Amino acid sequence: MAFLFAYSSPIMCKATNLNTHSHLQDLSYIRRAAQISDKSAGFSSPHPNFGCLIATRSGDVAGEGYLYAQGTKPAEVLAVEAAGERSRGATAYVNMEPGDCHGDHSAVSALVQAGITRAVIGMRHPLQHLRGNAIRALRSQGLQVDVLGEDMQSKLVEEAQKACLLVNLPLIYRAASHVPFSVLKYAMTLDGKIAASSGHAAWISSKLSRNRVFELRGRSDAVIVGGNTVRRDNPRLTARHGGGHMPTRIVLSQTLDLPEEANLWDLSDVSTVVVTQRGARRSFQSFLASKGVEVVEFDILNPRDVMEYFHDRGYLSILWECGGTLAASAISSGVIHKVFAFVAPKIIGGKNAPSPVGELGMVEMSQALDLIDVCFEQIGPDMLISGFLQPIPDLTPTIPSEDETFAIDPTVTRFESSIIFFYKTWDPYGAFSNFSPHPIQMPDEDGNYASWSSVEHYYQANKFIGVGNPLAQDWIEKIKSAKSPEEAARMGRLMQRQHPHLVRSDWESVKIDVMYRALKCKFSIYPHLNSMLLSTAGSVLVEASPHDLFWGGGREGEGLNYLGRLLMQLRAEFLGESSAASENSCIAL
């Protein structure tokens, strides 16, 4: 696991209202649920990590499951499928309270319908709109629900609960700080240098340490470097695992004093975003745009604003691999949550050799920033020192009664926005996303119906349908069998970028209709989705992607929001059909 925790004192256990054997078994299985929840790391983009273990009354493990990616089957569904009839009367162990995105509570329903009688939950969901919902739903169905730290308390419980927290740190920090969970990583010599005086830095750390860095990248939505790193090292910043998730590369450069030849401008495997000061080197911005590199401008470039921007883009976790100047700025801005320092047993010396963190304005050792929960791990000849700059947030909300709330502020009323935003599948209206896990049946060119795992699978494959080329047909089948919507999207976009001649010639004119037909099928065959859509009558629906200006609404409303508009169109049609049916019923009477 990437997130390690060290304890400075022995843990003493005094179980409360539980027999010692079952207590220890509960905690062992909760830790196992946390462990398996992390299995998809590096294969899919960062997402809330859910793991579920089903244990029979005799204590045998009957089934396990974990969430592979957003838009795939919940961990609880997979676990009960694996357990089969052995689920009846069994206990379900989940590292985090289920957080169904799509309104049908499939995770909760799976446990109830399988005959689970007890659920042990490692932690409540950190997102406010999901917190407590599944726990209440399970209890209302008669299940005994024990939540670590609430219904179960002991020193060992705290240890198990910590394991559940650690595996979902990005989600927890993001929910509390409204910026992505950010990790600063660097490699330095024993005398604290990240390069020689000449700037040469390949390699400070061992190959084993560099492999660990690839793992860290695979766990991140993006990797950030500064302009100095681009000029000096010409990095690729890939995960180099031969498949799966590849993090976006982000370059922060105030002046855009960057080379025209750089590995980061090669977008064949993964995209690059350059963030800069507004108005910097317009000609170079045009050059980057011609390469397909996205350029984002800020009035004043600082790490806090940049991280808030990428928070709005849905990023959970970001790895900073920058030099000392940018690292110091990020630390001073309060956006770095954790540090990974690879220390190599080498001495390079040099009065002007750079160090990993630049000027922080501190003049006394008492001002130094102390890491929290420090962990030491030997990796080959190197020592990895990791720790937190900010404590793990406590997201337990203080919820006063209604009377107390009104006493504090009599004007407070229940907030209800006239604009409904949706984006990620775990958002409150995540079911509206084309990535949501709802299979659809759509006719092919011959009128025969075929099943697609999601709207996104169908949409991406349609880019190549009807093209008389065996390679196009091969990719249609690959997209159709993709393990997740994001994998289907990755395949379709990559193929479109690398082989534009295989994209159907009428794609730009038909893609809206393709999406419309898939959405109509989805909201027609799932009654609960239809009800959810109709329940938004009178509200504007906005796909909140800040960077997709065609399907999304953009960061400041500059997008076309076609996905939201299609949903509103469908809503109007469904409401019209309902109204017409009502009128016909009255006429018949």
Coordinates of C-alpha atoms in Angstrom, one line a residue:
M1 CA 0.0 0.0 0.0
A2 CA 1.1 3.5 -0.7
F3 CA -0.1 4.9 2.6
L4 CA 1.8 3.7 5.6
F5 CA 1.3 4.3 9.3
A6 CA 3.7 3.9 12.2
Y7 CA 2.7 3.6 15.9
S8 CA 5.1 4.8 18.6
S9 CA 3.6 2.7 21.4
P10 CA 2.0 -0.7 21.9
I11 CA -1.7 -1.0 21.4
M12 CA -3.7 -2.3 24.4
C13 CA -7.1 -3.7 23.7
K14 CA -10.1 -3.8 26.0
A15 CA -13.1 -5.0 24.0
T16 CA -16.5 -3.6 24.9
N17 CA -19.6 -5.8 24.9
L18 CA -18.0 -8.3 22.6
N19 CA -16.3 -11.6 23.2
T20 CA -12.6 -11.4 22.5
H21 CA -12.6 -14.0 19.7
S22 CA -15.4 -12.4 17.6
H23 CA -14.0 -9.0 18.3
L24 CA -10.6 -9.9 16.9
Q25 CA -12.2 -11.6 14.0
D26 CA -14.3 -8.6 13.2
L27 CA -11.3 -6.3 13.2
S28 CA -9.2 -8.8 11.1
Y29 CA -12.0 -8.9 8.5
I30 CA -12.4 -5.1 8.4
R31 CA -8.7 -4.8 7.8
R32 CA -9.0 -7.3 5.0
A33 CA -11.8 -5.3 3.5
A34 CA -9.6 -2.2 3.5
Q35 CA -6.8 -4.2 2.0
I36 CA -8.8 -5.5 -1.0
S37 CA -10.4 -2.2 -1.6
D38 CA -7.1 -0.9 -2.8
K39 CA -6.7 -3.7 -5.5
S40 CA -7.5 -1.6 -8.5
A41 CA -4.9 1.1 -7.7
G42 CA -3.0 1.8 -10.9
F43 CA -5.5 0.1 -13.2
S44 CA -8.2 2.7 -13.0
S45 CA -8.2 6.4 -12.1
P46 CA -8.4 7.2 -8.4
H47 CA -11.9 6.7 -6.9
P48 CA -13.4 6.0 -3.5
N49 CA -12.0 2.6 -2.5
F50 CA -14.7 0.1 -1.4
G51 CA -14.0 -3.5 -0.2
C52 CA -16.4 -6.0 1.1
L53 CA -15.9 -9.4 2.8
I54 CA -18.7 -11.9 3.6
A55 CA -18.1 -14.2 6.6
T56 CA -20.5 -17.0 7.6
R57 CA -21.7 -17.5 11.2
S58 CA -18.9 -20.0 11.7
G59 CA -16.4 -17.3 10.7
D60 CA -15.4 -18.7 7.3
V61 CA -14.8 -16.2 4.4
A62 CA -17.6 -16.8 1.9
G63 CA -16.9 -14.1 -0.6
E64 CA -15.0 -10.9 -1.4
G65 CA -15.3 -8.0 -3.8
Y66 CA -13.9 -4.5 -4.5
L67 CA -14.9 -1.6 -6.6
Y68 CA -12.7 -1.7 -9.8
A69 CA -13.5 1.8 -11.1
Q70 CA -16.3 4.3 -11.1
G71 CA -19.2 2.9 -13.0
T72 CA -18.5 -0.7 -12.2
K73 CA -20.3 -3.1 -9.9
P74 CA -20.2 -2.2 -6.2
A75 CA -18.0 -4.2 -3.9
E76 CA -21.0 -5.5 -2.0
V77 CA -22.7 -6.8 -5.1
L78 CA -19.5 -8.7 -6.1
A79 CA -19.0 -10.1 -2.6
V80 CA -22.5 -11.5 -2.3
E81 CA -22.3 -12.9 -5.8
A82 CA -19.1 -14.7 -4.8
A83 CA -20.6 -16.0 -1.6
G84 CA -23.9 -17.2 -3.1
E85 CA -26.2 -19.0 -0.7
R86 CA -23.6 -18.8 2.0
S87 CA -24.6 -15.1 2.4
R88 CA -27.7 -16.1 4.3
G89 CA -27.3 -15.2 8.0
A90 CA -23.7 -14.0 7.3
T91 CA -21.9 -10.8 8.3
A92 CA -20.7 -8.3 5.8
Y93 CA -17.5 -6.3 6.5
V94 CA -17.0 -3.1 4.5
N95 CA -14.2 -0.7 5.0
M96 CA -16.4 2.3 4.2
E97 CA -20.2 2.9 4.3
P98 CA -21.6 2.1 0.8
G99 CA -22.2 5.2 -1.4
D100 CA -24.5 4.3 -4.2
C101 CA -24.4 6.9 -6.9
H102 CA -27.4 6.0 -8.9
G103 CA -30.4 6.1 -6.6
D104 CA -31.2 2.4 -6.5
H105 CA -29.1 1.6 -3.5
S106 CA -27.7 -1.5 -5.2
A107 CA -25.0 -2.1 -2.6
V108 CA -27.5 -1.9 0.2
S109 CA -30.1 -4.0 -1.7
A110 CA -27.5 -6.7 -2.5
L111 CA -26.7 -7.2 1.2
V112 CA -30.4 -7.2 2.2
Q113 CA -31.6 -9.5 -0.6
A114 CA -28.7 -11.9 0.0
G115 CA -29.9 -12.5 3.6
I116 CA -27.0 -10.7 5.4
T117 CA -28.0 -10.2 9.0
R118 CA -25.1 -8.0 10.3
A119 CA -22.9 -5.4 8.8
V120 CA -19.6 -4.1 10.3
I121 CA -18.6 -0.8 8.7
G122 CA -15.1 0.7 9.1
M123 CA -16.1 4.4 8.7
R124 CA -19.0 6.5 7.6
H125 CA -18.9 7.9 4.1
P126 CA -16.9 11.2 4.1
L127 CA -19.1 12.9 1.6
Q128 CA -21.9 14.8 3.3
H129 CA -24.6 13.9 0.8
L130 CA -23.9 10.2 1.3
R131 CA -22.9 10.1 5.0
G132 CA -25.2 7.9 7.1
N133 CA -27.7 7.1 4.2
A134 CA -26.6 3.4 3.8
I135 CA -26.3 2.8 7.6
R136 CA -29.9 4.1 8.1
A137 CA -31.1 2.0 5.1
L138 CA -29.5 -1.2 6.4
R139 CA -30.9 -0.7 9.9
S140 CA -34.3 0.0 8.6
Q141 CA -34.2 -3.4 6.9
G142 CA -33.5 -5.1 10.2
L143 CA -29.8 -5.6 9.9
Q144 CA -27.5 -5.1 12.9
V145 CA -25.0 -2.4 11.9
D146 CA -21.8 -1.8 13.9
V147 CA -19.7 1.1 13.0
L148 CA -16.1 1.3 14.2
G149 CA -15.6 4.0 16.7
E150 CA -19.3 4.3 17.4
D151 CA -20.8 0.8 18.2
M152 CA -17.4 -0.8 18.6
Q153 CA -14.6 0.9 20.7
S154 CA -11.2 -0.2 21.8
K155 CA -7.6 0.5 21.0
L156 CA -7.6 -2.3 18.4
V157 CA -10.7 -0.8 16.9
E158 CA -8.9 2.5 16.5
E159 CA -6.1 0.6 14.7
A160 CA -8.5 -1.1 12.3
Q161 CA -10.4 2.2 11.8
K162 CA -7.1 3.8 10.9
A163 CA -6.6 1.2 8.1
C164 CA -9.9 2.2 6.7
L165 CA -9.1 5.8 6.8
L166 CA -5.7 5.4 5.2
V167 CA -7.0 3.6 2.1
N168 CA -9.4 6.5 1.4
L169 CA -7.1 9.4 2.4
P170 CA -7.6 11.2 -1.0
L171 CA -11.3 11.2 -0.6
I172 CA -11.2 12.3 3.0
Y173 CA -8.7 15.1 2.5
R174 CA -10.5 16.3 -0.6
A175 CA -13.8 16.4 1.2
A176 CA -12.3 18.4 4.1
S177 CA -9.9 20.8 2.3
H178 CA -11.7 21.2 -1.1
V179 CA -8.4 20.5 -2.9
P180 CA -7.1 17.2 -4.2
F181 CA -5.0 15.1 -1.8
S182 CA -1.5 16.2 -2.7
V183 CA 1.7 14.3 -2.1
L184 CA 5.1 15.9 -2.5
K185 CA 7.7 13.3 -3.6
Y186 CA 11.4 13.9 -4.1
A187 CA 14.7 11.9 -4.1
M188 CA 17.8 13.4 -2.4
T189 CA 21.3 12.4 -1.4
L190 CA 22.3 11.9 2.2
D191 CA 23.5 15.5 2.3
G192 CA 20.1 16.9 1.1
K193 CA 20.7 17.5 -2.6
I194 CA 18.3 16.7 -5.5
A195 CA 20.9 17.3 -8.2
A196 CA 24.6 18.2 -8.6
S197 CA 25.7 21.8 -8.9
S198 CA 25.5 21.3 -12.7
G199 CA 21.9 20.3 -12.5
H200 CA 22.5 16.7 -13.3
A201 CA 20.3 14.4 -11.3
A202 CA 20.1 11.0 -13.1
W203 CA 20.0 9.0 -10.9
I204 CA 19.9 9.8 -7.3
S205 CA 17.8 6.9 -6.1
S206 CA 17.9 3.2 -7.0
K207 CA 15.8 1.5 -9.6
L208 CA 13.6 -0.1 -6.9
S209 CA 12.8 3.4 -5.6
R210 CA 12.0 4.6 -9.1
N211 CA 9.6 1.7 -9.5
R212 CA 7.9 2.8 -6.3
V213 CA 7.5 6.2 -7.9
F214 CA 5.8 4.7 -10.9
E215 CA 3.4 3.1 -8.4
L216 CA 2.7 6.4 -6.8
R217 CA 2.0 7.9 -10.2
G218 CA -0.4 5.2 -11.0
R219 CA -2.4 6.1 -7.9
S220 CA -2.7 9.7 -8.9
D221 CA -5.0 11.6 -11.2
A222 CA -2.1 13.9 -12.2
V223 CA 1.6 14.5 -11.8
I224 CA 2.8 18.1 -11.4
V225 CA 6.2 19.6 -12.3
G226 CA 7.5 23.1 -12.7
G227 CA 9.1 24.8 -15.7
N228 CA 12.6 24.1 -14.3
T229 CA 12.0 20.4 -14.3
V230 CA 10.8 20.4 -17.9
R231 CA 13.9 22.4 -19.0
R232 CA 16.4 20.5 -17.0
D233 CA 15.2 16.9 -17.0
N234 CA 12.8 16.6 -20.0
P235 CA 10.7 14.1 -18.1
R236 CA 8.0 11.8 -19.5
L237 CA 6.1 11.4 -16.1
T238 CA 4.4 8.1 -17.2
A239 CA 3.4 5.3 -14.9
R240 CA 5.3 2.8 -17.2
H241 CA 3.2 -0.2 -16.2
G242 CA 2.2 -1.2 -19.7
G243 CA -1.5 -0.5 -19.3
G244 CA -4.2 0.8 -17.0
H245 CA -4.5 4.3 -15.6
M246 CA -2.0 7.0 -16.8
P247 CA -2.0 10.2 -14.8
T248 CA -2.4 13.5 -16.6
R249 CA 0.9 15.5 -16.7
I250 CA 0.6 19.1 -15.4
V251 CA 3.2 21.8 -15.9
L252 CA 3.1 25.0 -13.8
S253 CA 5.0 27.8 -15.5
Q254 CA 4.5 31.5 -14.8
T255 CA 6.3 32.8 -17.9
L256 CA 6.0 29.8 -20.2
D257 CA 9.8 29.8 -20.7
L258 CA 9.6 26.2 -21.9
P259 CA 11.3 24.3 -24.8
E260 CA 9.5 23.5 -28.0
E261 CA 11.0 20.0 -27.9
A262 CA 9.8 18.2 -24.8
N263 CA 8.6 14.7 -24.0
L264 CA 5.6 16.2 -22.3
W265 CA 4.3 17.6 -25.6
D266 CA 4.0 14.0 -26.9
L267 CA 0.4 13.1 -26.2
S268 CA 0.3 9.6 -27.8
D269 CA -0.1 7.9 -24.4
V270 CA -1.5 10.6 -22.0
S271 CA -2.5 14.2 -22.0
T272 CA -0.6 17.3 -20.7
V273 CA -2.1 20.4 -19.2
V274 CA 0.1 23.6 -18.9
V275 CA -1.0 26.1 -16.3
T276 CA 0.3 29.6 -16.6
Q277 CA -0.2 33.3 -15.9
R278 CA -2.8 35.0 -18.1
G279 CA -1.3 36.5 -21.2
A280 CA 2.1 34.7 -21.0
R281 CA 3.8 34.0 -24.4
R282 CA 0.7 33.9 -26.6
S283 CA 2.7 32.5 -29.5
F284 CA 3.9 29.6 -27.4
Q285 CA 0.4 29.0 -26.2
S286 CA -0.6 28.7 -29.8
F287 CA 2.2 26.3 -30.4
L288 CA 1.1 24.1 -27.5
A289 CA -2.5 24.2 -28.7
S290 CA -1.3 22.9 -32.1
K291 CA 0.3 20.0 -30.3
G292 CA -3.0 19.2 -28.5
V293 CA -1.7 20.4 -25.1
E294 CA -4.3 22.1 -23.0
V295 CA -3.4 25.6 -21.6
V296 CA -5.1 27.0 -18.6
E297 CA -4.5 30.6 -17.6
F298 CA -4.8 32.2 -14.2
D299 CA -4.8 35.9 -13.3
I300 CA -2.3 35.2 -10.6
L301 CA -0.6 31.8 -10.6
N302 CA -0.4 30.2 -7.2
P303 CA -0.7 26.6 -6.0
R304 CA -3.9 27.1 -4.0
D305 CA -5.9 28.4 -6.9
V306 CA -4.5 25.7 -9.2
M307 CA -5.5 23.0 -6.8
E308 CA -9.0 24.4 -6.3
Y309 CA -9.3 24.4 -10.1
F310 CA -8.3 20.7 -10.4
H311 CA -10.6 19.9 -7.4
D312 CA -13.4 21.3 -9.6
R313 CA -12.3 19.0 -12.4
G314 CA -12.9 16.0 -10.1
Y315 CA -9.3 15.1 -9.3
L316 CA -8.9 13.1 -6.1
S317 CA -5.1 12.7 -5.8
I318 CA -2.1 14.6 -7.2
L319 CA 1.6 13.8 -7.1
W320 CA 4.0 16.7 -7.0
E321 CA 7.4 15.9 -8.5
C322 CA 8.7 19.5 -8.8
G323 CA 11.8 21.2 -7.8
G324 CA 12.5 23.2 -4.6
T325 CA 11.1 26.5 -5.6
L326 CA 7.6 25.2 -6.6
A327 CA 7.7 22.7 -3.6
A328 CA 8.2 25.6 -1.2
S329 CA 5.4 27.6 -2.8
A330 CA 3.0 24.6 -2.6
I331 CA 3.9 23.9 1.1
S332 CA 3.4 27.6 1.9
S333 CA 0.0 27.6 0.2
G334 CA -1.1 24.7 2.5
V335 CA -1.9 22.3 -0.4
I336 CA 0.6 19.6 0.4
H337 CA -0.8 16.9 2.7
K338 CA 1.9 14.2 2.6
V339 CA 5.6 13.9 1.8
F340 CA 7.5 11.0 0.4
A341 CA 11.3 11.5 0.6
F342 CA 13.6 8.9 -0.9
V343 CA 17.0 9.3 0.7
A344 CA 19.9 7.7 -1.2
P345 CA 23.2 6.8 0.6
K346 CA 25.2 9.2 -1.5
I347 CA 27.0 12.5 -0.9
I348 CA 27.3 14.9 -3.8
G349 CA 28.2 18.2 -2.0
G350 CA 28.2 21.5 -3.8
K351 CA 27.5 24.9 -2.4
N352 CA 25.0 25.7 -5.2
A353 CA 23.5 22.2 -5.5
P354 CA 19.7 22.5 -5.2
S355 CA 17.7 21.1 -2.3
P356 CA 14.2 19.6 -2.3
V357 CA 12.4 22.5 -0.7
G358 CA 13.3 26.2 -1.3
E359 CA 12.8 29.3 0.8
L360 CA 9.9 29.0 3.4
G361 CA 10.8 32.2 5.3
M362 CA 11.8 30.3 8.5
V363 CA 14.7 31.5 10.5
E364 CA 14.6 29.3 13.6
M365 CA 14.5 25.6 14.0
S366 CA 11.4 25.9 16.2
Q367 CA 9.5 27.0 13.1
A368 CA 10.3 23.8 11.2
L369 CA 7.4 21.8 10.0
D370 CA 7.1 18.4 11.8
L371 CA 5.8 15.4 9.9
I372 CA 3.0 13.5 11.5
D373 CA 2.7 9.6 11.6
V374 CA 6.2 9.2 10.2
C375 CA 7.1 5.9 8.6
F376 CA 10.5 4.5 7.5
E377 CA 10.9 1.9 4.9
Q378 CA 14.1 0.6 3.3
I379 CA 13.9 0.2 -0.5
G380 CA 17.0 -1.4 -1.8
P381 CA 19.9 0.8 -0.7
D382 CA 17.5 3.8 -0.2
M383 CA 15.4 4.9 2.8
L384 CA 11.9 6.1 2.2
I385 CA 10.7 8.5 4.8
S386 CA 7.0 9.4 4.6
G387 CA 4.7 11.4 6.8
F388 CA 1.8 13.9 6.8
L389 CA 2.2 17.7 6.9
Q390 CA -1.5 17.9 7.9
P391 CA -3.4 15.6 10.2
I392 CA -6.1 13.3 8.8
P393 CA -9.2 15.4 8.9
D394 CA -12.1 14.4 11.3
L395 CA -15.2 14.7 9.1
T396 CA -17.6 13.8 11.8
P397 CA -20.2 16.6 11.4
T398 CA -21.9 18.5 14.2
I399 CA -25.6 18.4 13.4
P400 CA -27.7 20.5 15.7
S401 CA -31.4 20.0 16.0
E402 CA -33.7 22.1 13.8
D403 CA -34.8 24.3 16.7
E404 CA -31.1 25.0 17.7
T405 CA -30.3 25.8 14.1
F406 CA -33.1 28.3 13.8
A407 CA -32.1 29.9 17.1
I408 CA -28.6 30.5 15.7
D409 CA -29.9 32.0 12.5
P410 CA -33.7 32.4 12.0
T411 CA -33.2 33.0 8.3
V412 CA -31.7 29.5 7.7
T413 CA -33.9 27.3 5.5
R414 CA -33.2 24.1 3.7
F415 CA -31.1 24.8 0.7
E416 CA -32.5 23.9 -2.6
S417 CA -30.7 25.0 -5.7
S418 CA -32.5 25.7 -9.0
I419 CA -29.4 24.4 -10.8
I420 CA -28.5 20.7 -10.4
F421 CA -24.9 19.8 -11.2
F422 CA -23.6 16.3 -11.9
Y423 CA -20.3 15.0 -13.0
K424 CA -18.7 12.0 -11.2
T425 CA -20.8 8.9 -10.6
W426 CA -20.5 9.3 -6.8
D427 CA -22.0 12.8 -7.0
P428 CA -25.6 13.1 -5.7
Y429 CA -27.0 13.0 -9.3
G430 CA -24.2 10.7 -10.6
A431 CA -26.8 8.5 -12.3
F432 CA -27.1 11.2 -14.9
S433 CA -23.5 10.6 -16.0
N434 CA -22.9 8.7 -19.1
F435 CA -20.4 6.7 -17.0
S436 CA -23.0 5.4 -14.6
P437 CA -23.2 1.5 -14.3
H438 CA -26.5 1.0 -16.2
P439 CA -26.3 -1.5 -19.1
I440 CA -28.5 -0.7 -22.1
Q441 CA -29.8 -2.7 -25.0
M442 CA -29.3 -0.9 -28.4
P443 CA -30.0 -2.1 -32.0
D444 CA -27.1 -2.6 -34.3
E445 CA -26.9 -1.9 -38.1
D446 CA -29.0 -5.0 -38.8
G447 CA -31.7 -4.2 -36.2
N448 CA -30.5 -6.9 -33.8
Y449 CA -30.3 -5.8 -30.2
A450 CA -26.9 -5.9 -28.4
S451 CA -26.1 -5.2 -24.7
W452 CA -23.7 -2.4 -23.7
S453 CA -22.2 -2.1 -20.2
S454 CA -22.9 1.7 -20.1
V455 CA -23.9 4.7 -22.3
E456 CA -20.2 5.6 -22.6
H457 CA -19.3 2.1 -24.0
Y458 CA -22.0 2.5 -26.7
Y459 CA -21.0 6.1 -27.4
Q460 CA -17.3 5.4 -27.9
A461 CA -17.9 2.3 -30.0
N462 CA -20.2 4.3 -32.4
K463 CA -17.2 6.4 -33.5
F464 CA -16.0 3.4 -35.6
I465 CA -19.3 1.7 -36.5
G466 CA -19.9 1.4 -40.3
V467 CA -16.2 1.9 -41.2
G468 CA -15.1 -0.8 -43.6
N469 CA -11.9 -1.6 -41.9
P470 CA -11.1 -4.7 -39.8
L471 CA -9.1 -2.6 -37.3
A472 CA -12.1 -0.5 -36.6
Q473 CA -14.3 -3.5 -36.0
D474 CA -11.6 -5.0 -33.7
W475 CA -11.7 -1.8 -31.6
I476 CA -15.5 -1.8 -31.4
E477 CA -15.3 -5.2 -29.8
K478 CA -12.5 -4.1 -27.5
I479 CA -14.5 -1.0 -26.4
K480 CA -17.6 -3.1 -25.9
S481 CA -15.7 -5.5 -23.6
A482 CA -13.9 -2.8 -21.7
K483 CA -14.0 -3.4 -17.9
S484 CA -15.2 0.1 -17.1
P485 CA -16.7 3.2 -18.7
E486 CA -13.5 5.1 -18.2
E487 CA -11.5 2.3 -19.9
A488 CA -14.0 2.4 -22.9
A489 CA -13.5 6.2 -23.0
R490 CA -9.7 5.9 -22.9
M491 CA -9.8 3.4 -25.7
G492 CA -12.1 5.4 -27.9
R493 CA -10.3 8.7 -27.4
L494 CA -6.9 7.1 -28.0
M495 CA -8.1 5.4 -31.2
Q496 CA -9.7 8.6 -32.4
R497 CA -6.4 10.5 -31.7
Q498 CA -4.0 8.0 -33.2
H499 CA -6.1 6.8 -36.1
P500 CA -8.5 9.6 -37.2
H501 CA -9.1 7.9 -40.5
L502 CA -10.9 5.1 -38.8
V503 CA -13.5 7.5 -37.3
R504 CA -16.8 7.5 -39.3
S505 CA -17.0 10.5 -41.6
D506 CA -20.3 11.7 -40.2
W507 CA -19.4 11.4 -36.6
E508 CA -19.5 15.2 -35.8
S509 CA -23.0 15.4 -37.2
V510 CA -24.4 12.3 -35.5
K511 CA -22.7 12.1 -32.1
I512 CA -25.4 14.1 -30.4
D513 CA -28.1 11.8 -31.7
V514 CA -26.0 8.7 -30.7
M515 CA -25.8 10.1 -27.1
Y516 CA -29.5 11.0 -27.1
R517 CA -30.6 7.5 -28.2
A518 CA -28.4 5.8 -25.6
L519 CA -29.7 8.2 -22.8
K520 CA -33.3 7.6 -23.8
C521 CA -32.8 3.9 -23.6
K522 CA -31.2 4.2 -20.2
F523 CA -33.9 6.4 -18.7
S524 CA -36.7 4.4 -20.2
I525 CA -35.7 1.0 -19.0
Y526 CA -34.8 1.9 -15.4
P527 CA -37.9 3.2 -13.6
H528 CA -35.9 4.6 -10.6
L529 CA -33.7 6.6 -13.0
N530 CA -36.8 7.9 -14.8
S531 CA -38.3 9.0 -11.5
M532 CA -35.0 10.7 -10.5
L533 CA -35.0 12.6 -13.8
L534 CA -38.6 13.6 -13.5
S535 CA -38.0 14.7 -9.9
T536 CA -35.7 17.5 -11.2
A537 CA -38.6 19.2 -13.1
G538 CA -38.1 23.0 -12.9
S539 CA -34.3 22.8 -12.4
V540 CA -31.5 23.3 -14.9
L541 CA -29.3 20.3 -15.3
V542 CA -25.6 21.0 -15.9
E543 CA -22.9 18.5 -16.5
A544 CA -20.2 20.0 -14.3
S545 CA -17.1 19.0 -16.3
P546 CA -14.9 22.1 -16.3
H547 CA -12.8 21.0 -19.3
D548 CA -15.3 19.3 -21.6
L549 CA -16.8 22.4 -23.3
F550 CA -19.0 20.3 -25.6
W551 CA -20.8 17.9 -23.3
G552 CA -20.1 19.9 -20.1
G553 CA -20.9 23.3 -18.8
G554 CA -17.3 24.4 -18.3
R555 CA -15.8 26.0 -15.3
E556 CA -17.6 29.3 -15.6
G557 CA -20.6 28.3 -17.7
E558 CA -18.8 28.8 -21.0
G559 CA -19.5 25.2 -22.1
L560 CA -22.3 24.0 -24.4
N561 CA -23.6 21.5 -21.8
Y562 CA -25.1 19.2 -24.4
L563 CA -25.3 16.3 -22.0
G564 CA -27.4 18.4 -19.6
R565 CA -29.5 19.8 -22.4
L566 CA -30.2 16.3 -23.7
L567 CA -31.4 15.2 -20.3
M568 CA -33.6 18.2 -20.0
Q569 CA -35.0 17.4 -23.4
L570 CA -35.7 13.8 -22.3
R571 CA -37.3 15.1 -19.1
A572 CA -39.7 17.3 -21.1
E573 CA -40.6 14.4 -23.4
F574 CA -41.2 12.0 -20.4
L575 CA -43.3 14.7 -18.7
G576 CA -45.3 15.3 -21.9
E577 CA -46.0 11.6 -22.2
S578 CA -47.1 11.4 -18.6
S579 CA -49.4 14.4 -19.0
A580 CA -50.9 13.0 -22.2
A581 CA -51.5 9.6 -20.5
S582 CA -53.3 11.5 -17.7
E583 CA -55.5 13.4 -20.1
N584 CA -56.4 10.2 -22.0
S585 CA -57.3 8.5 -18.7
C586 CA -59.6 11.5 -17.8
I587 CA -61.3 11.3 -21.2
A588 CA -61.9 7.6 -20.8
L589 CA -63.6 8.2 -17.5

